[in-house]
mmCIF file of C-alpha atoms and ligand atoms in Angstrom:
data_model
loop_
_atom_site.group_PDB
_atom_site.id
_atom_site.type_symbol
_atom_site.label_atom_id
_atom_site.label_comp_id
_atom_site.label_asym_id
_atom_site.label_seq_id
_atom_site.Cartn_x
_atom_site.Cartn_y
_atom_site.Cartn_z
ATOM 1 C CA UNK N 1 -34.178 -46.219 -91.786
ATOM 2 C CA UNK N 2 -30.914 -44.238 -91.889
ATOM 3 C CA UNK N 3 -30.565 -41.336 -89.669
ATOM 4 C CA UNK N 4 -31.012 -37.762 -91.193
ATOM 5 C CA UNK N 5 -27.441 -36.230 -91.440
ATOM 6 C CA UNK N 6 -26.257 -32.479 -90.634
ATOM 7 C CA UNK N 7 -23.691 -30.177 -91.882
ATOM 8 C CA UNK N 8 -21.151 -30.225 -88.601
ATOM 9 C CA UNK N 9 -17.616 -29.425 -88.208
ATOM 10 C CA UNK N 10 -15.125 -31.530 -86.402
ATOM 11 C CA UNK N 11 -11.603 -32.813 -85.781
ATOM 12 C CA UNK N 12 -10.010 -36.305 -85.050
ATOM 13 C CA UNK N 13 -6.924 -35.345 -83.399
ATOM 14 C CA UNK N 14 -5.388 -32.720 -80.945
ATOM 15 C CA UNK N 15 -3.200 -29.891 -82.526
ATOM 16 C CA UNK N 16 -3.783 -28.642 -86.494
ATOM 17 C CA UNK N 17 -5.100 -25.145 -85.397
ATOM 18 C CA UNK N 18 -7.911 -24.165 -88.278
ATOM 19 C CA UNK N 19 -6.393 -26.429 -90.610
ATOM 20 C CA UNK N 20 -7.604 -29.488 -88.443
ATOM 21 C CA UNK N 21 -11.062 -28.982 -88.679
ATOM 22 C CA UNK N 22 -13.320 -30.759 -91.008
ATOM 23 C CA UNK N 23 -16.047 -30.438 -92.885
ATOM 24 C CA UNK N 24 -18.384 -33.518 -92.530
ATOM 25 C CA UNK N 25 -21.865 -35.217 -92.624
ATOM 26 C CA UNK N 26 -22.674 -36.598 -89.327
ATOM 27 C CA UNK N 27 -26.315 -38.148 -88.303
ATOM 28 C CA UNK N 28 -28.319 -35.321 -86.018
ATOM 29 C CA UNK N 29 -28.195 -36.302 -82.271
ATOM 30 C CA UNK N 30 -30.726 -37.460 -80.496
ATOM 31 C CA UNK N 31 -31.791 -35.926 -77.167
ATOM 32 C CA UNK N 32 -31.941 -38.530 -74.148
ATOM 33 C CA UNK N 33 -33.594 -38.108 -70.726
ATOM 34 C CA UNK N 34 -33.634 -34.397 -69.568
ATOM 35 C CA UNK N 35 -31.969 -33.298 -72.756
ATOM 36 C CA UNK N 36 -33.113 -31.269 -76.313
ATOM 37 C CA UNK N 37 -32.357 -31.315 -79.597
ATOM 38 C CA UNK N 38 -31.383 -27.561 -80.862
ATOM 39 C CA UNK N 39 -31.574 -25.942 -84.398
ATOM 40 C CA UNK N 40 -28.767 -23.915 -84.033
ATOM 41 C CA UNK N 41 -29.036 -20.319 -85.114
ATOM 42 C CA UNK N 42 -25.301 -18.962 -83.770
ATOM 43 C CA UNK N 43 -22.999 -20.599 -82.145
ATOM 44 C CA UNK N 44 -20.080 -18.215 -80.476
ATOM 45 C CA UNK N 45 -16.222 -19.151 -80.695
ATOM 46 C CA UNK N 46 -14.365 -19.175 -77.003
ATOM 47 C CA UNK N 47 -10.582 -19.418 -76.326
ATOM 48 C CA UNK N 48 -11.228 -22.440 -74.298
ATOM 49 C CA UNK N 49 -12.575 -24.148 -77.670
ATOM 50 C CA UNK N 50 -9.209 -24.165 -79.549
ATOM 51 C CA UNK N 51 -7.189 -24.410 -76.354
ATOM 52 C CA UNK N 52 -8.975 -27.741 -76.196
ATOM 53 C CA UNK N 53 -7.956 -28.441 -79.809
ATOM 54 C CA UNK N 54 -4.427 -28.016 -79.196
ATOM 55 C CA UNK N 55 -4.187 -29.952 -76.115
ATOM 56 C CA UNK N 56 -3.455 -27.671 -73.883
ATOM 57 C CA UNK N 57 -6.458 -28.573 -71.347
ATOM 58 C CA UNK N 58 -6.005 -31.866 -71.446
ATOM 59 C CA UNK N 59 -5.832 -33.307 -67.799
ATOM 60 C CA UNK N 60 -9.169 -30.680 -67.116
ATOM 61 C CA UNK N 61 -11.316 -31.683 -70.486
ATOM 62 C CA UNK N 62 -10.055 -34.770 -72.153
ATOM 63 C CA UNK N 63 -11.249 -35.322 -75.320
ATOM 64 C CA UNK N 64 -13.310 -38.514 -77.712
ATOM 65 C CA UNK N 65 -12.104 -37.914 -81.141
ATOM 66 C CA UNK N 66 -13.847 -37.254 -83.412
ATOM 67 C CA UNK N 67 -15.034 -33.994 -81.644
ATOM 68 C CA UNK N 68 -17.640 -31.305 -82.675
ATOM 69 C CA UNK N 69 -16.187 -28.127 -80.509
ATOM 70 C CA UNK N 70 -17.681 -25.048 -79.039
ATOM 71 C CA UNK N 71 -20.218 -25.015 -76.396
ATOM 72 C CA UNK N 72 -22.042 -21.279 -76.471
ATOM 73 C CA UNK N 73 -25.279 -21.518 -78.626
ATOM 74 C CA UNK N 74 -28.905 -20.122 -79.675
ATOM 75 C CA UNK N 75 -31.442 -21.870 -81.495
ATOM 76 C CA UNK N 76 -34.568 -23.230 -81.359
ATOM 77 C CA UNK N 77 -36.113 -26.303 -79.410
ATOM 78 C CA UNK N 78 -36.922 -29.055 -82.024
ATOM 79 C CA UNK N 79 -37.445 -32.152 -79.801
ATOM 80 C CA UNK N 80 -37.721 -32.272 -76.510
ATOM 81 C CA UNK N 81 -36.528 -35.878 -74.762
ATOM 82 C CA UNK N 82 -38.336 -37.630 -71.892
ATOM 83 C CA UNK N 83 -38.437 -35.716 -68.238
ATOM 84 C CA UNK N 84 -37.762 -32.102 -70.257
ATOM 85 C CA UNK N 85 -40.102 -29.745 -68.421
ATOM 86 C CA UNK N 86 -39.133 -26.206 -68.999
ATOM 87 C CA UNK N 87 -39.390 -26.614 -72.470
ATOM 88 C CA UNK N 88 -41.762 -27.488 -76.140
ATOM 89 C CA UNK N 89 -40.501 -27.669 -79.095
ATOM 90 C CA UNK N 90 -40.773 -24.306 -81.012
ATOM 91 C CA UNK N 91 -39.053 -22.567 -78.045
ATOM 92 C CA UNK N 92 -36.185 -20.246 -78.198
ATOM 93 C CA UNK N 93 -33.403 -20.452 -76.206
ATOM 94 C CA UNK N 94 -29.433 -19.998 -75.175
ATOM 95 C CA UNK N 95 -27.789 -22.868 -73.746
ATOM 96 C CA UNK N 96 -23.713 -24.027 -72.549
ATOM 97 C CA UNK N 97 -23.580 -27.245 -74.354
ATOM 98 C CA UNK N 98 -21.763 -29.929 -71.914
ATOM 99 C CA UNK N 99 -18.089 -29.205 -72.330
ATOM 100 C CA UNK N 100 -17.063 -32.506 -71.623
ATOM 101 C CA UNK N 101 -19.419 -33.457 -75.036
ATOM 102 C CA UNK N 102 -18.835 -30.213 -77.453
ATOM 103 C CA UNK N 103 -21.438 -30.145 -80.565
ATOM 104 C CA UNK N 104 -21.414 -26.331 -80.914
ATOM 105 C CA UNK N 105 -20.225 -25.939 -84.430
ATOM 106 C CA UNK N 106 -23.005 -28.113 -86.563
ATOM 107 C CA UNK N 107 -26.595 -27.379 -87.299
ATOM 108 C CA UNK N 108 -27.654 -28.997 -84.869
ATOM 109 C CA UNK N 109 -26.685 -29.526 -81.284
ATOM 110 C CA UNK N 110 -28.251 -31.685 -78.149
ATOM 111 C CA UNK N 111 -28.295 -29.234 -74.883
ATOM 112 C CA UNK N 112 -28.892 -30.113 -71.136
ATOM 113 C CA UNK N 113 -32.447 -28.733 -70.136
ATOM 114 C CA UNK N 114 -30.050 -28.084 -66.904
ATOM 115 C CA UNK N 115 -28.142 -24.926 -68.641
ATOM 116 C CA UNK N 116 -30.603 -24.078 -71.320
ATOM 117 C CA UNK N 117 -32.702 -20.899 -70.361
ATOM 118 C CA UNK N 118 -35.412 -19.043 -72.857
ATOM 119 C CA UNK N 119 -34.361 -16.406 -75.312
ATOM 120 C CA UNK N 120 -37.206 -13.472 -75.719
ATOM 121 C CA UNK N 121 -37.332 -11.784 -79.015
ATOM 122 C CA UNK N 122 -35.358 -8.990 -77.791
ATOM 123 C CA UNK N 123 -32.399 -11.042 -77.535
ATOM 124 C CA UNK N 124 -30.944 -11.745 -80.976
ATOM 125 C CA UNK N 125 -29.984 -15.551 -81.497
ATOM 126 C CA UNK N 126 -26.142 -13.577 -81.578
ATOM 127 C CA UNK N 127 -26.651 -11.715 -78.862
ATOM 128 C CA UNK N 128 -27.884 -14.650 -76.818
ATOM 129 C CA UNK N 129 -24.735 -17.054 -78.391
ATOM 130 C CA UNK N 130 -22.150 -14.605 -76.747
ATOM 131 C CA UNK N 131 -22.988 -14.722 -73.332
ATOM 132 C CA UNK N 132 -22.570 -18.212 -71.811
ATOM 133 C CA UNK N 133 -18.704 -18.814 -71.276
ATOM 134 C CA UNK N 134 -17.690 -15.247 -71.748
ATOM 135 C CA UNK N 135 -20.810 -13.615 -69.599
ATOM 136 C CA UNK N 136 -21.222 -16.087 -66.965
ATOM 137 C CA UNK N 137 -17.177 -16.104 -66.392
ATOM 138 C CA UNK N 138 -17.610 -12.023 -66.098
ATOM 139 C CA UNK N 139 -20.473 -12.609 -63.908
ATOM 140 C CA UNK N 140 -18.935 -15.340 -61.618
ATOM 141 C CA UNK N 141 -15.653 -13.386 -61.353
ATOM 142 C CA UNK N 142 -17.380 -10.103 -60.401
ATOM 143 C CA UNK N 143 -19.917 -11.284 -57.973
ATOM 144 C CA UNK N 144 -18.870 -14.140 -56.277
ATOM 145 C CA UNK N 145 -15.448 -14.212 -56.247
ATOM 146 C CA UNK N 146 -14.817 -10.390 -56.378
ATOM 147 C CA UNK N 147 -18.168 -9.748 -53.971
ATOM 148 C CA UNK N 148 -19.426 -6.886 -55.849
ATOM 149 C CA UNK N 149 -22.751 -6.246 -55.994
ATOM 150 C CA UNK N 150 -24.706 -5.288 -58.953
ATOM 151 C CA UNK N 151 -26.710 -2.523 -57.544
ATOM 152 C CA UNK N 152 -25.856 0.911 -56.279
ATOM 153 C CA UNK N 153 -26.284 -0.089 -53.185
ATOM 154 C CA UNK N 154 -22.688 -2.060 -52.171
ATOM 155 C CA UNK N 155 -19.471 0.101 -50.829
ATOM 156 C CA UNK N 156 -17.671 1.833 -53.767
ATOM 157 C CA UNK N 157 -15.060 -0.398 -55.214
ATOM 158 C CA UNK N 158 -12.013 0.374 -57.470
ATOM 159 C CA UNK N 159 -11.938 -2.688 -60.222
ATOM 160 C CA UNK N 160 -9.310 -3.354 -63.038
ATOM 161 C CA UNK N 161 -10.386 -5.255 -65.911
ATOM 162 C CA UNK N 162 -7.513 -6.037 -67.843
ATOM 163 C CA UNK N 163 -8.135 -7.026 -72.056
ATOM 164 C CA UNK N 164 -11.584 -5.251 -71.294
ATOM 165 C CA UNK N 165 -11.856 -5.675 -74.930
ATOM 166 C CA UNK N 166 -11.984 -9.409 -75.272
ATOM 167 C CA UNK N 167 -15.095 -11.414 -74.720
ATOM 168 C CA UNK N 168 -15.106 -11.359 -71.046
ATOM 169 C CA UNK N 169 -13.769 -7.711 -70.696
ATOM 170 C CA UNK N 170 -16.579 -6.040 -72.037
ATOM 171 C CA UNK N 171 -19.068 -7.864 -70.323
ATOM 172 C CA UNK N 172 -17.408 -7.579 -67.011
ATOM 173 C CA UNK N 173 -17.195 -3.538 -68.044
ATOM 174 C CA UNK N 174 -20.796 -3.500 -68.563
ATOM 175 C CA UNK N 175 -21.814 -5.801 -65.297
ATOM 176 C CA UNK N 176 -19.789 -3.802 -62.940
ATOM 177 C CA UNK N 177 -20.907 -0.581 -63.404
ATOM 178 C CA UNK N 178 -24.354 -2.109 -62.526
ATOM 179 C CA UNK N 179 -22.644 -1.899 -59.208
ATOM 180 C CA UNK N 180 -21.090 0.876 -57.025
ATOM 181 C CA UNK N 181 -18.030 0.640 -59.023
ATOM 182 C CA UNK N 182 -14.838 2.685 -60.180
ATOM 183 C CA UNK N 183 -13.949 0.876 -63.607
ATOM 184 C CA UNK N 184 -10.083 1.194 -64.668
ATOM 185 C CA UNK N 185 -9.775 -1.225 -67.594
ATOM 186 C CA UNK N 186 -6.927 -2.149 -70.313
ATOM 187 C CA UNK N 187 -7.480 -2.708 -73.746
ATOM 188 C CA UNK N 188 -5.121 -1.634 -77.437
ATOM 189 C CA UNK N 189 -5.457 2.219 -78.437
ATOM 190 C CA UNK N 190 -7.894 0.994 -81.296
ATOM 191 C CA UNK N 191 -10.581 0.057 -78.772
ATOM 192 C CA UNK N 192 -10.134 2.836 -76.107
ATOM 193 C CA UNK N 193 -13.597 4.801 -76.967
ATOM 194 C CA UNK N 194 -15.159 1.882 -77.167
ATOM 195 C CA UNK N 195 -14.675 0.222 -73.649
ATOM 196 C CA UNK N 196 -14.819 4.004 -72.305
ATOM 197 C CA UNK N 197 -18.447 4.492 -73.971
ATOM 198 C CA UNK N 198 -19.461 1.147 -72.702
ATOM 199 C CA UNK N 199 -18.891 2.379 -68.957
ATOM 200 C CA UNK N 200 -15.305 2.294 -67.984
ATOM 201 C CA UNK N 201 -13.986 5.264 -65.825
ATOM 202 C CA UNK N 202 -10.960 5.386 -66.852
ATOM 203 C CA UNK N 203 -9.144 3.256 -69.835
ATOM 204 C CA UNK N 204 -5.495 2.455 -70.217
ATOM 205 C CA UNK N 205 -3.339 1.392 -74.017
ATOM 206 C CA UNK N 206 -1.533 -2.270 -72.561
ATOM 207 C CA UNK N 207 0.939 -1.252 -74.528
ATOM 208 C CA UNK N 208 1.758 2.013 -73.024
ATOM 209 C CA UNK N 209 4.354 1.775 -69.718
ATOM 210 C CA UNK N 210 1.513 3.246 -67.523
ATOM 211 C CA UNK N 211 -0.355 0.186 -68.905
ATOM 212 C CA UNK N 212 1.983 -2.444 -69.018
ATOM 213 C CA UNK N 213 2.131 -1.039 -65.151
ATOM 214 C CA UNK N 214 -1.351 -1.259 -64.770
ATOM 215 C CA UNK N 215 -0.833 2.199 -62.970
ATOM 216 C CA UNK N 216 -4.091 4.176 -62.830
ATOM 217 C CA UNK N 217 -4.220 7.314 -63.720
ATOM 218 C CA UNK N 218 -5.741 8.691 -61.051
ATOM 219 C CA UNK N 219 -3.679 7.163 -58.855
ATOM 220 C CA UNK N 220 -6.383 4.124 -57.379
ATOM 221 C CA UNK N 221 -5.284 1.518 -55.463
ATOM 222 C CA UNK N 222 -7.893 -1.762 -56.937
ATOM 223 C CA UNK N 223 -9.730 -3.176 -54.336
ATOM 224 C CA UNK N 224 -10.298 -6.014 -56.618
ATOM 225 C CA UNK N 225 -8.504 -6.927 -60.739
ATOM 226 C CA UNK N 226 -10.417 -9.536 -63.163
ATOM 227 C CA UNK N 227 -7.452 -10.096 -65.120
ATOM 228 C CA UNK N 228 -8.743 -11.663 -68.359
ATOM 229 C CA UNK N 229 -5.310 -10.945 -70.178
ATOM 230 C CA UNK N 230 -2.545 -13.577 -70.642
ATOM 231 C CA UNK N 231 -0.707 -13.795 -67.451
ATOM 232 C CA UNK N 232 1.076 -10.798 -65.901
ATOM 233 C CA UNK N 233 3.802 -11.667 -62.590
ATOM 234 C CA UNK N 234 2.573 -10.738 -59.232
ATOM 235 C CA UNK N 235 5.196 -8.572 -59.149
ATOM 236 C CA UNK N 236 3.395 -5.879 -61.330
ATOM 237 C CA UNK N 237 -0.304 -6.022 -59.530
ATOM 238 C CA UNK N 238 0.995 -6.066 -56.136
ATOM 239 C CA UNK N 239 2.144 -2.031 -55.784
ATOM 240 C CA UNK N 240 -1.823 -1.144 -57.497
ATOM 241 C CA UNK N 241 -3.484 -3.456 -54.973
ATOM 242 C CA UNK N 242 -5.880 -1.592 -51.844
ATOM 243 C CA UNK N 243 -4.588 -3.293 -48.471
ATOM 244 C CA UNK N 244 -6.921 -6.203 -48.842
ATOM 245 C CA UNK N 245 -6.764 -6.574 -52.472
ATOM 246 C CA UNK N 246 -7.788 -9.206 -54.975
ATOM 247 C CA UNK N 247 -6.594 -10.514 -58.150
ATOM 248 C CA UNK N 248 -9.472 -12.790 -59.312
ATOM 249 C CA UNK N 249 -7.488 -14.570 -62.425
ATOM 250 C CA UNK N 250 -9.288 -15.900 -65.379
ATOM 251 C CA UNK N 251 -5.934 -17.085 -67.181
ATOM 252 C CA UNK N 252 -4.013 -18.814 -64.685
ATOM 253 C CA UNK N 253 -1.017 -20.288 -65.702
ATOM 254 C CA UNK N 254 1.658 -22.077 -62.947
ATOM 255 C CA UNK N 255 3.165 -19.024 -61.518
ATOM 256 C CA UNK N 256 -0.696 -17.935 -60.173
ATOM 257 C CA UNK N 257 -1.333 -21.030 -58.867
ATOM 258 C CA UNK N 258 1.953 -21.027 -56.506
ATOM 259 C CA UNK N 259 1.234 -17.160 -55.974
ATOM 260 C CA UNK N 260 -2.252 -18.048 -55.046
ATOM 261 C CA UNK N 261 -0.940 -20.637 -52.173
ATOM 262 C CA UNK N 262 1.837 -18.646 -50.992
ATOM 263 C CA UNK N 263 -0.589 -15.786 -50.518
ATOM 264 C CA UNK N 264 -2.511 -17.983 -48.494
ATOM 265 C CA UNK N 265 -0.022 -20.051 -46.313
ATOM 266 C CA UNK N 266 1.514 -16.639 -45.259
ATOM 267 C CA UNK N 267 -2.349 -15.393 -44.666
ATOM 268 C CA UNK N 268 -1.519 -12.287 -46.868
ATOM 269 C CA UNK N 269 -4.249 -9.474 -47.314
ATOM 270 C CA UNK N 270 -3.255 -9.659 -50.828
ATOM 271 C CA UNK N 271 -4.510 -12.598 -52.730
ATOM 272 C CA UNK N 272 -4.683 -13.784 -56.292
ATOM 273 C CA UNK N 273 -7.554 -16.396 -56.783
ATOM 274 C CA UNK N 274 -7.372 -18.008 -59.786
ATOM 275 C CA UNK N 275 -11.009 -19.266 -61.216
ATOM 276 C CA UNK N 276 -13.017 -21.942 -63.375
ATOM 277 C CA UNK N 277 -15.736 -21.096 -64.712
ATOM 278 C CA UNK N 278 -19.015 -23.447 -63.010
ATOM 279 C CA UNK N 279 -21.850 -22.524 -65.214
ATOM 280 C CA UNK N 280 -25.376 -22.094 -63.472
ATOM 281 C CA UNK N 281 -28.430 -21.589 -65.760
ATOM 282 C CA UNK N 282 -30.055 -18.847 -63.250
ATOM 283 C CA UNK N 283 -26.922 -16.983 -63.941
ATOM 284 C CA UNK N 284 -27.323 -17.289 -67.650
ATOM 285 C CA UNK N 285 -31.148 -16.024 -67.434
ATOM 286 C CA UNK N 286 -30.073 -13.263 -65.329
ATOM 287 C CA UNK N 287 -27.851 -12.225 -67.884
ATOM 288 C CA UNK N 288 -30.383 -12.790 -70.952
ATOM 289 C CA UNK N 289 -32.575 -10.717 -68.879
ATOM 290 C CA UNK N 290 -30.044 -7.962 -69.168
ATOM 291 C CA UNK N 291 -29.779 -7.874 -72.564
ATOM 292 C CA UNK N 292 -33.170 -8.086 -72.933
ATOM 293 C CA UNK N 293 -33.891 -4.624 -70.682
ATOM 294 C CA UNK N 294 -30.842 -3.151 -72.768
ATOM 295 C CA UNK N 295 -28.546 -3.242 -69.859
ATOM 296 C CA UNK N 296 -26.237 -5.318 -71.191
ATOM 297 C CA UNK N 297 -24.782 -5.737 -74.620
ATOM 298 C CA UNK N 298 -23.077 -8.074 -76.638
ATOM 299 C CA UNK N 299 -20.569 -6.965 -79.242
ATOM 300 C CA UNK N 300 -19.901 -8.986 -81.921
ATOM 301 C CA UNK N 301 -16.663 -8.438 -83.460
ATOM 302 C CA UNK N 302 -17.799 -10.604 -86.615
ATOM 303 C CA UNK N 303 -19.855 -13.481 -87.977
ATOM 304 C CA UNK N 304 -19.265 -16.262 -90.331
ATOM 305 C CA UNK N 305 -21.016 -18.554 -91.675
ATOM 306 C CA UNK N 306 -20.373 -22.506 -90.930
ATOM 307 C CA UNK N 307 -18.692 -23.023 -94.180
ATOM 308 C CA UNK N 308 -16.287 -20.887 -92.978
ATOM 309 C CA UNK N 309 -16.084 -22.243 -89.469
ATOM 310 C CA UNK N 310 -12.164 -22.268 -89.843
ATOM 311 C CA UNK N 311 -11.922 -19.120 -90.206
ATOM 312 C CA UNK N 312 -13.690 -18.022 -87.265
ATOM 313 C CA UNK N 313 -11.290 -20.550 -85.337
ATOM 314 C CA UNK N 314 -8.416 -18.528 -86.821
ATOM 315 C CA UNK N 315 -9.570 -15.280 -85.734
ATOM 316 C CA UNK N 316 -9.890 -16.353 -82.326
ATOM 317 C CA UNK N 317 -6.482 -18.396 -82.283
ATOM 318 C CA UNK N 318 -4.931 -14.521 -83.278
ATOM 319 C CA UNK N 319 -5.925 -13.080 -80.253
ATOM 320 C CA UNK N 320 -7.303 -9.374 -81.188
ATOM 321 C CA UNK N 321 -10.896 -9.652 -81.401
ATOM 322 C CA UNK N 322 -13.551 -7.189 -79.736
ATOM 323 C CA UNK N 323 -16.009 -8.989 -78.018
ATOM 324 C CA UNK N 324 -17.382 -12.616 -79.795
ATOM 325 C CA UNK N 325 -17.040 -13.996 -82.503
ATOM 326 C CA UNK N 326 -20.064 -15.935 -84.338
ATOM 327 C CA UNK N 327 -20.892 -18.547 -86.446
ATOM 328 C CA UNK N 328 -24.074 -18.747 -88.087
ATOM 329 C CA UNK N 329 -25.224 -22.086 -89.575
HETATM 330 N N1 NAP V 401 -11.104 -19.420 -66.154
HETATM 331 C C1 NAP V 401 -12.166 -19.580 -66.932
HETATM 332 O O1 NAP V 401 -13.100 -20.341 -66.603
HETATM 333 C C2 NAP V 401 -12.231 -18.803 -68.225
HETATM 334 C C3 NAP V 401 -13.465 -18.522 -68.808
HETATM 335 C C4 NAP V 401 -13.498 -17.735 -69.963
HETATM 336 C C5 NAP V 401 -12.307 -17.302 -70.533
HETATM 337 N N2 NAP V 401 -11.122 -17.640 -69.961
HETATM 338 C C6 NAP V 401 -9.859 -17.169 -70.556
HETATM 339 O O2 NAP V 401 -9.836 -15.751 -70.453
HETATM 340 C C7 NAP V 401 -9.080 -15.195 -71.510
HETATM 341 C C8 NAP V 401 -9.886 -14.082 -72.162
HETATM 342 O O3 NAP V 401 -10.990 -14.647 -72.827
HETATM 343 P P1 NAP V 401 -11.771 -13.798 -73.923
HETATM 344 O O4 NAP V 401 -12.854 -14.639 -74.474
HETATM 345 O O5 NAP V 401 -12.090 -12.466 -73.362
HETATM 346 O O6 NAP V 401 -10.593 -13.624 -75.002
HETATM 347 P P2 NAP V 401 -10.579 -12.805 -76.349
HETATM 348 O O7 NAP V 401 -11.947 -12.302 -76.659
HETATM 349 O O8 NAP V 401 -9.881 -13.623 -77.359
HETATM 350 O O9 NAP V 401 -9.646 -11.532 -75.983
HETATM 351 C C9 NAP V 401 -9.131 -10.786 -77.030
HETATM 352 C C10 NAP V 401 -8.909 -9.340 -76.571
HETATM 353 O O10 NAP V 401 -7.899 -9.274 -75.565
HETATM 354 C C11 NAP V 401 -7.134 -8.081 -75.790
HETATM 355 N N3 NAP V 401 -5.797 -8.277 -75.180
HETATM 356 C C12 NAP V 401 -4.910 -9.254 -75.451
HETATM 357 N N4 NAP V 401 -3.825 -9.128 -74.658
HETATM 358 C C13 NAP V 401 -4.040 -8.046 -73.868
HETATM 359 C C14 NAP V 401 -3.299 -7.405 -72.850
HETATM 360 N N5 NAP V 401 -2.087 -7.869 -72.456
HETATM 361 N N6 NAP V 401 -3.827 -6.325 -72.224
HETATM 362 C C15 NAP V 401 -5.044 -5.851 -72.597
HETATM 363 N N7 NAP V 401 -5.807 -6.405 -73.588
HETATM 364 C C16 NAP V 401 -5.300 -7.500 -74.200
HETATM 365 C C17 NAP V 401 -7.061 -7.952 -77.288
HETATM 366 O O11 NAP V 401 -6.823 -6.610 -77.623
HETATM 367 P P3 NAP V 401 -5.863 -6.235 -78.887
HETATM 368 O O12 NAP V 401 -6.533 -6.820 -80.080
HETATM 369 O O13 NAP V 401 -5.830 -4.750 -78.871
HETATM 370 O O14 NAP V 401 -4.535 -6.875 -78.610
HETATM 371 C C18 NAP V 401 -8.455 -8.444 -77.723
HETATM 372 O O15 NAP V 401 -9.376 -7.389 -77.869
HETATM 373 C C19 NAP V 401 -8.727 -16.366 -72.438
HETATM 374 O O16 NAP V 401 -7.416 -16.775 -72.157
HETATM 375 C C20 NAP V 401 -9.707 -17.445 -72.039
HETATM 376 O O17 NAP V 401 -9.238 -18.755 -72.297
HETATM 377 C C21 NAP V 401 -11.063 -18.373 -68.820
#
């Protein structure tokens, strides 16, 4: 018998931007051992998607054309394969797709049990879609690299979150002032009230001098900067750094990478650290749990539909939206 076919979009080649993807018919995958077959319900849009699709990550994520992108997703459980033990079919849930295997943007998507946790009706299938890459990077960044704890209970720390208005930067807003922490963040004039009413002390306009400076304007030295913005020289966080400051990097291009080993070869105070996301499903439950208790929110900037996949794409390819973008099958 032929196999049942889903609405998916894909492309066949790197480069194209929106204009490469396709609209096509492709049989729904089946789960194998430990794995489960997802109704998808929203799927969000990352950078790292169309960076993929332009070739830019090559050496780290090589690509098997024809590829179904995106990763983040919500849906429910519709087969379960052999071994799967957290879950039944029926179940709600949030999962990181493999990124070496893609399959976000379709109708239906095949998910590790490994980074699949349960969604609770609290948790919009939206809500839920937003926070793998962009939450878990936030989380990672914050906590283990940045070692601040999110409870009142650590040392006061002075953080900068630069683009707190992207994907990351407003969850890292929201997560660190779970924690004993003074947030200075940077985001465009437009979304000033908003990152300010979602927790940040004290918010600077990038475009300003003070915040191409990333001065703050109450003078703080930061004990620790996620820097979620495209890449800004050492040269400018260096005079805003505490003694032992951190840049914890989310964007590194070459420059970071030779600052980050100079740094450490002359066993500087300062360091920059640039990260990769590693994706751990307790983290991902922890942060569902969040939203769930209202601690935590995820702000959609907009939603499309799959049909108009591409255009999501787009808007994330321009670079100005708040918080996630969705696509809803
Ligand atoms: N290392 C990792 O594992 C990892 C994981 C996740 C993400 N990332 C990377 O982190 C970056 C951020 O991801 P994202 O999902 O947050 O992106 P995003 O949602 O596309 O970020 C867009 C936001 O950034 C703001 N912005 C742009 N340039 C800025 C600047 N110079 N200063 C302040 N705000 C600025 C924009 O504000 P305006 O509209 O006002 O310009 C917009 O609101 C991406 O490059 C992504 O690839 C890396």
């Amino acid at each position: 018998m032929a196999d049942k076919l889903t609405h998916a979009v894909q492309y066949d080649s790197y480069g194209g931007g929106a204009a490469g993807l396709k609209h096509v018919e492709v049989p729904i995958p089946k789960p194998s051992k430990g794995e489960l077959l997802l109704k998808l319900e929203a799927t969000s849009i990352n950078p790292v998607d169309w960076k993929m699709h332009k070739g830019m990550l090559r050496p780290l994520f090589p690509i098997k054309f024809p590829w179904i992108p995106a990763t983040d997703v919500a849906g429910e459980v519709t087969v379960v394969g052999p071994g799967v033990k957290k879950f039944k079919v029926g179940d709600k849930v949030v999962s990181m797709l493999d990124i070496f295997k893609g399959g976000g943007l379709s109708e239906y998507a095949v998910s590790s049990e490994k980074l699949t946790v349960s969604r609770p009706p609290e948790v919009s299938a939206a809500e839920g879609a937003g926070l793998p890459v962009a939450g878990l990077t936030a989380l990672q960044a914050l906590t283990y690299h940045g070692g601040i704890t999110l409870d009142k209970t650590g040392p006061t720390t002075n953080i900068l979150i630069t683009a707190a208005s992207g994907g990351v930067g407003l969850y890292a807003v929201q997560l660190a002032k779970l924690g004993n922490v003074h947030v200075t963040a940077t985001c465009g004039a437009r979304n000033i009230d908003l990152v300010k009413n979602l927790g940040a002390d004290e918010v600077i306009d990038y475009k300003t001098p003070q915040g191409a400076a990333l001065k703050s304007p109450s003078d703080k030295k930061y004990d620790v900067v996620i820097h979620c913005a495209t890449p800004i020289p050492w040269s400018t966080f260096e005079p805003n750094l505490g003694p032992n400051g951190k840049v914890i990097d989310i964007t590194p291009g070459p420059s970071s990478f030779w600052t980050a080993v100079v740094k450490k070869v002359t066993c500087s105070k300062k360091k920059l650290v640039p990260i990769l996301l590693f994706p751990q499903a307790k983290n991902l439950d922890y942060l569902v749990g969040l939203v769930k208790e209202g601690k935590l929110k995820t702000i959609i900037d907009s939603k499309y539909p799959l049909s108009k996949a591409e255009e999501a794409w787009a808007k994330s390819i321009d670079g100005h939206a708040t918080g996630k973008i969705i696509v809803e099958p």
